């Protein structure tokens, strides 16, 4: 689960990491009031969306040349004006994709006078089963580009869970960033605070880009991107309530209500499959026959009729879907239950695209009979290969 920058900074602050003072705002009036409350001579108005690259982003509705999603301004009145331009508008960045994201909230924070911009991130390194740090002097820019063009400028190390965070880790960070003296000490303290925040709240990613040195000699986290391990959210109800559903795919939210493993993709063939392995094989074989899956969907081993109906509705709600492939191996799951679910869903939502159903395993004959006798226009298939060829052919025929 991802959260907004202002929420991430709130958590970092609670763990003692240095962040700039700021306030969230949901209207331009609130933004102006936030600036008045903060006081000072420079403010930064930052669009809160779950994507980076906001500074260099552009707003769809604003004329070319208008400022991006991170703006440095001088007065509360300017904050208000900038806020009015951003709120409700669509910000397109390198990370949002061409459709962009609508800005519904802002963060107004005090302007920092920046001397240097660094990069620091933490993540769970699966290979070493440890929390790893990634540090670079090349901050404020695209880290993938740095990794590509000058990999020697990126320092990584991981923390042994048996010892936990040690001053030596902080010194590694300081060394990588060329910090000594008081700034070196700040780096050691910061490293420990970030590690605490990361492990105590079960983060899976924490990215500070940029981590800056201010002109008055302070190390400050100027941006913060945080993702949490969703499997650990039950331990953190306070974190779980930071979820902003408006940032998520509506189909994925609906799927999570029914405990379905669903991921929206860009293709045109909707897939309903049981078991993650079979779901991936189904996606592969669709590609093999020249089309792209519209989603990954694992309805799980013990799906009920209601679950299957919900899954089918989610697939058909996707306007990109031009054909549906149901591929079920009945092990724990019975084929007749799947068949009933599919039929119930088709009766409820209608069927405007070709549907191929391949059933195998427990109660397969009952399942096939239910589909045959439903009178619905369902194309039966016998195996995976046959099913994939049939759905691709059916979609091509519709398009012709
Ligand atoms: P994004 O990564 O989405 O573009 P950032 O928060 O990293 O957003 O902001 C982009 C740039 O704007 C930063 O690299 C920094 O140079 C500048 N910036 C961000 N926040 C502040 C601030 N509080 N004071 C001064 N400059 C800032
Ligand atoms: Mg950034």
XYZ file of C-alpha atoms and ligand atoms in Angstrom:
428
model
C 0.000 0.000 0.000
C 1.287 3.458 -0.926
C 0.730 6.697 0.957
C 1.166 10.394 0.193
C 4.313 12.415 0.815
C 2.751 14.410 3.671
C 1.645 11.215 5.423
C 5.095 9.686 4.966
C 6.728 12.788 6.418
C 4.392 12.636 9.422
C 5.638 9.110 10.137
C 9.284 10.061 9.623
C 8.840 13.018 11.969
C 7.394 10.697 14.631
C 10.569 8.611 14.436
C 12.771 11.663 14.817
C 13.891 12.068 11.207
C 14.298 15.716 10.104
C 11.587 16.873 7.700
C 10.415 20.370 6.809
C 7.372 21.819 8.566
C 4.236 21.577 6.500
C 0.459 21.177 6.456
C -1.889 19.271 4.176
C -4.627 21.207 2.348
C -7.724 20.070 0.472
C -8.808 23.474 -0.864
C -7.033 26.646 -1.978
C -8.445 28.414 1.071
C -6.947 25.759 3.346
C -3.652 26.111 1.483
C -3.553 29.851 2.146
C -4.397 29.323 5.813
C -1.671 26.660 6.011
C 0.889 29.151 4.681
C -0.256 31.796 7.178
C 0.052 29.268 9.993
C 3.523 28.177 8.890
C 4.799 31.716 8.412
C 8.135 32.463 6.764
C 9.304 33.932 3.476
C 9.137 30.971 1.084
C 6.575 28.236 0.675
C 6.459 25.128 -1.465
C 3.086 23.928 -2.749
C 3.263 20.245 -3.591
C 0.641 18.174 -5.394
C -0.070 14.986 -3.440
C -0.403 12.059 -5.808
C 1.008 8.543 -5.549
C 3.689 9.182 -8.153
C 7.019 10.951 -8.329
C 8.418 13.343 -10.896
C 5.859 15.970 -9.855
C 8.311 18.854 -10.055
C 8.885 18.244 -13.759
C 5.271 17.209 -14.393
C 2.714 19.147 -16.431
C -0.989 19.774 -15.910
C -3.288 18.614 -18.684
C -5.727 21.479 -18.244
C -3.138 24.265 -17.979
C -1.436 25.976 -20.932
C 2.005 24.731 -21.969
C 4.694 26.496 -19.954
C 2.601 26.544 -16.766
C 4.476 25.434 -13.651
C 4.493 21.795 -12.496
C 3.325 19.973 -9.370
C 5.991 21.374 -7.001
C 6.039 25.169 -6.828
C 8.144 27.522 -4.771
C 6.273 30.736 -3.996
C 6.692 33.763 -1.710
C 3.410 34.705 -0.052
C 0.266 33.009 1.289
C -1.682 34.707 -1.531
C 0.644 33.061 -4.079
C 0.152 29.748 -2.294
C -3.587 30.176 -2.713
C -3.262 30.991 -6.412
C -0.997 28.028 -7.090
C -3.286 25.739 -5.095
C -6.285 26.832 -7.161
C -4.376 25.962 -10.346
C -3.427 22.510 -9.146
C -6.479 21.192 -7.279
C -8.897 19.199 -9.383
C -6.500 19.167 -12.316
C -4.626 16.268 -13.873
C -0.904 16.070 -13.302
C 1.083 14.030 -15.806
C 4.576 12.913 -14.765
C 7.053 10.300 -15.964
C 5.609 7.969 -13.339
C 1.860 8.518 -13.817
C 1.701 7.392 -17.434
C 0.030 9.546 -20.104
C -3.393 9.598 -18.422
C -1.974 11.367 -15.350
C -3.485 11.628 -11.879
C -6.040 14.070 -10.575
C -4.785 16.227 -7.719
C -7.146 16.148 -4.738
C -4.816 17.303 -1.973
C -1.781 19.467 -1.508
C 1.059 19.772 0.928
C 2.178 23.262 1.794
C 5.602 23.299 3.387
C 8.294 25.787 4.240
C 10.874 26.418 1.566
C 14.335 25.063 2.276
C 17.494 26.739 1.014
C 19.247 23.822 -0.602
C 22.998 23.423 -0.753
C 23.184 19.794 -2.000
C 20.653 17.160 -3.076
C 21.289 13.473 -2.356
C 19.412 10.224 -2.842
C 18.630 7.692 -0.118
C 16.281 4.749 -0.235
C 15.592 1.614 1.762
C 13.952 -1.551 0.588
C 13.614 -5.214 1.414
C 16.310 -7.030 -0.513
C 14.829 -10.432 -1.174
C 18.114 -11.964 -2.275
C 19.806 -11.310 1.077
C 16.538 -11.320 3.101
C 17.626 -8.035 4.655
C 16.714 -4.391 4.680
C 19.050 -2.632 2.266
C 20.107 0.995 1.882
C 20.744 2.599 -1.505
C 22.615 5.898 -1.271
C 23.906 8.297 -3.890
C 25.275 11.809 -4.153
C 23.210 12.194 -7.331
C 19.921 13.259 -5.760
C 16.879 15.079 -7.050
C 17.014 13.306 -10.384
C 15.971 10.037 -11.910
C 17.884 7.350 -9.983
C 17.296 4.757 -12.726
C 19.191 7.050 -15.065
C 22.083 7.334 -12.557
C 22.121 3.542 -12.134
C 22.360 3.230 -15.895
C 24.902 5.916 -16.755
C 27.107 6.065 -13.630
C 26.495 3.018 -11.423
C 29.687 3.753 -9.437
C 27.850 6.708 -7.890
C 25.405 4.400 -6.125
C 26.377 2.760 -2.832
C 24.322 -0.090 -1.409
C 24.613 -2.164 1.749
C 22.257 -4.186 3.882
C 21.676 -4.505 7.619
C 22.087 -7.813 9.397
C 18.824 -8.376 11.313
C 20.780 -10.120 14.089
C 22.703 -6.938 14.954
C 20.135 -4.380 13.806
C 21.155 -0.873 12.873
C 24.633 0.162 14.080
C 26.586 3.434 13.964
C 28.760 1.818 11.290
C 25.765 1.844 8.933
C 25.293 5.538 9.516
C 28.982 6.103 8.852
C 28.642 4.222 5.566
C 25.858 6.620 4.581
C 27.960 9.632 5.634
C 30.937 8.349 3.678
C 28.888 7.640 0.560
C 27.545 11.190 0.668
C 30.915 12.774 1.513
C 29.644 14.111 4.850
C 31.930 14.647 7.829
C 31.931 16.540 11.123
C 28.513 17.616 12.324
C 26.789 16.608 9.071
C 28.383 13.171 9.394
C 26.867 12.860 12.879
C 23.475 13.933 11.533
C 23.751 11.208 8.895
C 24.348 8.574 11.587
C 21.299 9.708 13.594
C 19.159 9.963 10.477
C 20.116 6.467 9.311
C 19.054 5.004 12.670
C 15.733 6.923 12.670
C 14.885 5.827 9.139
C 15.700 2.216 9.929
C 13.438 2.326 13.003
C 10.599 3.872 11.014
C 11.041 1.305 8.257
C 11.099 -1.800 10.421
C 8.594 -0.686 13.091
C 5.885 0.138 10.557
C 6.652 -2.734 8.143
C 7.544 -0.596 5.151
C 8.577 -2.286 1.939
C 10.052 0.851 0.394
C 11.209 4.229 1.661
C 12.661 6.655 -0.838
C 14.017 10.086 0.096
C 14.770 11.930 -3.140
C 16.113 14.417 -2.453
C 17.737 14.204 0.945
C 19.269 17.658 1.196
C 21.943 19.580 3.032
C 20.580 23.058 3.698
C 22.685 26.177 3.499
C 22.591 26.397 7.292
C 24.109 22.920 7.614
C 21.146 20.631 8.279
C 20.364 17.281 6.716
C 16.639 17.240 5.795
C 14.309 14.775 4.031
C 12.706 16.970 1.371
C 10.659 14.305 -0.369
C 9.393 10.964 0.932
C 7.844 8.046 -0.863
C 6.685 5.131 1.267
C 5.099 1.763 0.499
C 3.995 -0.671 3.165
C 3.877 -4.440 3.105
C 0.129 -5.030 2.733
C 0.419 -8.397 4.455
C 1.522 -6.640 7.652
C -1.165 -3.940 7.653
C -3.243 -5.815 10.209
C -0.538 -4.915 12.715
C -0.832 -1.203 11.943
C -4.433 0.051 11.935
C -3.111 3.627 12.084
C -1.184 3.044 8.859
C -4.064 1.194 7.183
C -6.306 4.240 7.610
C -3.897 6.356 5.535
C -5.036 4.484 2.440
C -6.327 6.825 -0.277
C -8.630 4.752 -2.457
C -8.922 7.519 -5.037
C -5.317 6.691 -5.984
C -6.078 3.064 -6.716
C -7.649 1.239 -9.633
C -11.394 0.977 -8.884
C -11.457 -2.594 -10.190
C -8.612 -3.593 -7.873
C -10.412 -2.078 -4.858
C -13.585 -3.975 -5.724
C -11.548 -7.188 -6.132
C -9.902 -6.729 -2.728
C -13.378 -6.565 -1.142
C -13.996 -10.108 -2.374
C -10.475 -11.251 -1.529
C -9.672 -11.806 -5.186
C -6.093 -11.441 -6.424
C -6.689 -9.056 -9.312
C -4.287 -6.835 -11.187
C -5.440 -4.649 -14.066
C -3.290 -4.848 -17.209
C -3.353 -3.157 -20.601
C -4.541 -5.962 -22.904
C -7.966 -6.961 -24.222
C -8.549 -10.549 -23.056
C -10.122 -10.724 -19.603
C -8.980 -13.789 -17.651
C -10.665 -15.644 -14.811
C -8.476 -18.418 -13.477
C -7.943 -20.293 -10.236
C -4.415 -20.523 -8.909
C -1.643 -18.010 -9.519
C 0.445 -20.454 -11.564
C -2.408 -21.355 -13.878
C -3.296 -17.655 -14.156
C 0.230 -16.847 -15.308
C 0.276 -19.764 -17.736
C -3.035 -18.522 -19.146
C -1.610 -15.026 -19.637
C 1.462 -16.496 -21.343
C -0.535 -18.577 -23.757
C -2.763 -15.644 -24.698
C 0.412 -13.751 -25.596
C 1.685 -16.794 -27.487
C -1.365 -16.602 -29.727
C -0.789 -12.922 -30.357
C -3.027 -11.051 -27.902
C -2.551 -9.428 -24.493
C -4.310 -10.218 -21.206
C -6.482 -7.434 -19.730
C -5.826 -8.612 -16.212
C -4.352 -11.136 -13.868
C -7.057 -12.757 -11.781
C -6.775 -15.631 -9.361
C -10.175 -16.427 -7.856
C -8.504 -18.703 -5.319
C -8.899 -22.336 -4.430
C -12.172 -22.245 -2.526
C -14.177 -19.630 -4.396
C -17.925 -19.416 -3.859
C -20.555 -18.627 -6.472
C -20.695 -15.046 -5.132
C -16.950 -14.646 -5.542
C -17.032 -15.925 -9.103
C -19.926 -13.592 -9.910
C -18.002 -10.618 -8.457
C -14.905 -11.584 -10.435
C -16.878 -11.821 -13.650
C -18.458 -8.415 -13.052
C -15.063 -6.823 -12.476
C -13.742 -8.250 -15.737
C -16.735 -7.117 -17.785
C -16.610 -3.620 -16.233
C -13.240 -3.073 -17.924
C -13.970 -1.194 -21.181
C -10.813 -2.624 -22.793
C -12.036 -6.206 -22.534
C -12.929 -7.633 -25.959
C -13.126 -11.271 -24.951
C -13.122 -13.378 -21.778
C -11.316 -16.591 -21.056
C -12.387 -18.609 -18.034
C -9.844 -21.299 -17.258
C -10.550 -23.393 -14.179
C -9.013 -26.514 -12.855
C -11.382 -27.938 -10.278
C -9.360 -29.329 -7.421
C -10.790 -28.002 -4.184
C -12.914 -25.785 -6.415
C -15.746 -27.624 -8.131
C -16.421 -27.002 -11.810
C -20.187 -26.867 -11.287
C -19.772 -24.008 -8.793
C -17.711 -22.088 -11.318
C -20.258 -22.774 -14.040
C -23.111 -21.547 -11.840
C -21.159 -18.429 -10.934
C -20.393 -17.627 -14.558
C -24.001 -18.186 -15.626
C -25.340 -16.068 -12.743
C -22.942 -13.264 -13.614
C -23.767 -13.347 -17.315
C -27.482 -13.184 -16.505
C -26.876 -10.165 -14.252
C -24.494 -8.123 -16.360
C -25.127 -9.473 -19.844
C -22.491 -10.630 -22.264
C -21.364 -8.357 -25.062
C -18.048 -10.038 -25.846
C -17.087 -13.636 -26.718
C -16.645 -15.951 -23.728
C -14.575 -19.129 -23.782
C -14.825 -21.485 -20.822
C -12.393 -24.281 -20.183
C -13.172 -26.509 -17.237
C -11.248 -29.531 -16.001
C -11.174 -31.553 -12.800
C -13.774 -32.168 -10.098
C -17.385 -32.279 -11.336
C -16.323 -31.238 -14.827
C -19.240 -33.009 -16.510
C -21.796 -31.288 -14.257
C -20.083 -27.985 -14.973
C -20.143 -28.438 -18.727
C -23.786 -29.513 -18.570
C -24.776 -26.351 -16.669
C -23.108 -24.200 -19.299
C -24.530 -26.185 -22.218
C -28.060 -26.012 -20.847
C -27.891 -22.341 -19.957
C -28.668 -21.392 -23.535
C -25.992 -18.697 -23.328
C -23.507 -18.112 -26.085
C -20.482 -19.666 -24.375
C -17.698 -21.287 -26.378
C -16.518 -24.474 -24.633
C -12.861 -25.508 -24.770
C -11.086 -28.697 -23.764
C -7.583 -27.664 -22.831
C -5.474 -24.560 -22.316
C -4.136 -24.443 -25.848
C -7.556 -24.938 -27.389
C -9.051 -22.281 -25.076
C -6.451 -19.651 -25.924
C -6.765 -20.245 -29.666
C -10.554 -20.074 -29.468
C -10.699 -16.776 -27.574
C -8.128 -15.126 -29.827
C -9.994 -16.327 -32.926
C -13.350 -15.183 -31.511
C -12.050 -11.685 -30.685
C -10.466 -11.333 -34.136
C -13.718 -12.426 -35.757
C -15.703 -9.810 -33.764
C -13.251 -7.115 -34.806
C -13.383 -8.107 -38.488
P 9.092 15.031 -7.130
O 10.178 14.039 -6.839
O 7.749 14.392 -7.206
O 9.389 15.898 -8.309
P 10.092 16.540 -4.840
O 9.462 16.657 -3.509
O 11.320 15.704 -4.923
O 8.978 16.030 -5.868
O 10.392 18.008 -5.372
C 11.100 18.267 -6.571
C 12.201 19.272 -6.312
O 11.659 20.467 -5.769
C 13.235 18.794 -5.307
O 14.270 18.057 -5.927
C 13.724 20.093 -4.717
O 14.756 20.643 -5.540
C 12.517 21.013 -4.786
N 11.821 21.081 -3.486
C 10.922 20.183 -2.996
N 10.521 20.547 -1.765
C 11.174 21.672 -1.453
C 11.211 22.536 -0.293
N 10.458 22.307 0.779
N 12.020 23.608 -0.340
C 12.784 23.883 -1.424
N 12.803 23.107 -2.527
C 12.016 22.025 -2.548
Mg 11.417 13.617 -5.364
